[in-house]
Amino acid sequence: LKRITDQIMNIRKSEAGEFLLKVSEGNIFTTLENLCQDVEPLGVIRNIKVSYHFNENEENIWYDNELIEIILLNILNNSLKYTPPGGSVNIKGEFVILETSDLPEMSPSPGKYLKCSIDDNGIGIPQDDIENIFNRFYRATNTKNERESKSGTGIGLELVARLIKKHKGFIDLKSEVGQYTSVVFYLPVEKKHFLVNELKLSIADVTIVEEKEELDIIETPSKPTQTNNTLPLLLIIDNDEDIVELLTDIFEKDFRIITATNGEDGLIEATNREFDLIICDLAMPKMDGLTFLRNVKTNPSISHIPVIILTGRNSETQKILCLQNNADDFIDKPFSHDLLKWRVKNIIKNRSNLKTKFTKTLNINPVEQETESLDEKFIQSIINLIEKNILNSELSVELLAAESNMSRATFYRKMESLLNESPSVFIRTYKLKKAAQLLKTGNLYISEVAYQTGFNNPKYFTKCFQKEFGISPSEYVKSLKTPKEPF
């Protein structure tokens, strides 16, 4: 937890030493659940029951994903640190409506808030410490655990409180020595609560458009009065204003659209937002389309974004160069509207098929395979890394990100964009399917299979196996007499 927190802190600090608030629209309960799943193994190691419950709600709200990580991970770190073996930590999240009378002074306007509570039955905090714990430089020393460990508490509750305040929220702490500690924080989640410069126009986990029979694109649409922030994000790069306007008219019903007039500005946009598709002209000032394409497809952070090149040269050499540099498609000018729409539909469909290939039909025998795209090669390299480290109980998102020469945040976004699930879930799914394969051989005990797939605790392995396949490992072994498998 400390390593994760320190990494995020280093990324988010500005020159002034403050954290920059950048909220985007997404499903916060998915983020919170992923974080809790990452922490669960630590609870098992310490014999502390970690449980969590979040209201089932698919509604997207506005929040800063990285600040949420820092806040929740450090509160959980403190709870686990000061809860003895045999104890429990419970996390709960829900949306609440707060009126002015419910809010402390200097809070944003009333409205919808996230309420997140973290409760433990640990050693508790003395009342004198509670009154000062959010003061800078104050350090509680009256607890047994504190005397035994002088390593500190990550970034500390004082800075956690400041980060919550940065997110325009507030925190409440209650505790009784030897009984419990309860931390509750509230964060506003409506767009109206944030300044324009605090809004990040991309979604933390963009949803790929599901395959439809048609794109349902209106040929001559009227401009929408309101942007649908759940739509995928399209970047159009062309110095011809008429072409930009035409493409906008074609796609504005099905995409949120950002435009740039040259490859240089387009590259800045591509690296700062999370695009689902890029349509780029070949001939442009400052940076031409081919140079832009090379920059995108050689940058691991954004190489997964499909790029369609528009060209008016009708040159076979130029088309070959585009394909050699991994263009996903190219269209000659002047182009047919219907042809372009169908090309886009097929690219979106192929991305959806890629998700299915590497999630629902995950291959647990990673051999050298012929792959057709950079995305497939990237995912296959991650599978090979997982297989190489299958015995390592410390296998984590951080390790895979480091091996891929990416920051954790960049790696996380790329994996979610390609697979529509978090990398931690992908790792666990692979390990469990590998475990099922080993159990099928009949040569190993369940505990041996657990250790050979990187689970230090057979009990936790059984819990994960049951959750993944719907039956326990022992039940699965018994079921091997029939041809039915759990996946």
PDB file of C-alpha atoms in Angstrom, residues 215 217 219 250-251 308-310 329-347:
ATOM      1  CA  LEU A 215     -24.514   2.763 -36.271  1.00  0.00           C
ATOM      2  CA  ILE A 217     -25.979   7.819 -37.503  1.00  0.00           C
ATOM      3  CA  GLU A 219     -27.073  11.889 -42.190  1.00  0.00           C
ATOM      4  CA  ILE A 250     -21.370  12.518 -39.431  1.00  0.00           C
ATOM      5  CA  PHE A 251     -20.262  11.327 -35.999  1.00  0.00           C
ATOM      6  CA  ILE A 308      -7.932   5.951 -39.498  1.00  0.00           C
ATOM      7  CA  ILE A 309      -5.870   7.961 -41.996  1.00  0.00           C
ATOM      8  CA  LEU A 310      -7.545  10.231 -44.559  1.00  0.00           C
ATOM      9  CA  ASP A 329      -7.486   1.799 -41.835  1.00  0.00           C
ATOM     10  CA  PHE A 330      -7.254   4.525 -44.467  1.00  0.00           C
ATOM     11  CA  ILE A 331      -9.871   6.323 -46.574  1.00  0.00           C
ATOM     12  CA  ASP A 332      -9.353   8.171 -49.857  1.00  0.00           C
ATOM     13  CA  LYS A 333     -10.745  11.680 -50.283  1.00  0.00           C
ATOM     14  CA  PRO A 334     -13.397  12.380 -51.376  1.00  0.00           C
ATOM     15  CA  PHE A 335     -14.965   9.617 -49.320  1.00  0.00           C
ATOM     16  CA  SER A 336     -18.358   8.002 -49.093  1.00  0.00           C
ATOM     17  CA  HIS A 337     -20.118   8.786 -45.828  1.00  0.00           C
ATOM     18  CA  ASP A 338     -21.539   5.275 -45.627  1.00  0.00           C
ATOM     19  CA  LEU A 339     -18.150   3.679 -46.326  1.00  0.00           C
ATOM     20  CA  LEU A 340     -16.490   5.681 -43.558  1.00  0.00           C
ATOM     21  CA  LYS A 341     -19.274   4.841 -41.102  1.00  0.00           C
ATOM     22  CA  TRP A 342     -18.968   1.127 -41.839  1.00  0.00           C
ATOM     23  CA  ARG A 343     -15.182   1.250 -41.476  1.00  0.00           C
ATOM     24  CA  VAL A 344     -15.637   2.852 -38.061  1.00  0.00           C
ATOM     25  CA  LYS A 345     -18.273   0.276 -37.110  1.00  0.00           C
ATOM     26  CA  ASN A 346     -15.919  -2.577 -38.011  1.00  0.00           C
ATOM     27  CA  ILE A 347     -13.064  -1.106 -35.982  1.00  0.00           C
TER      28      ILE A 347
END
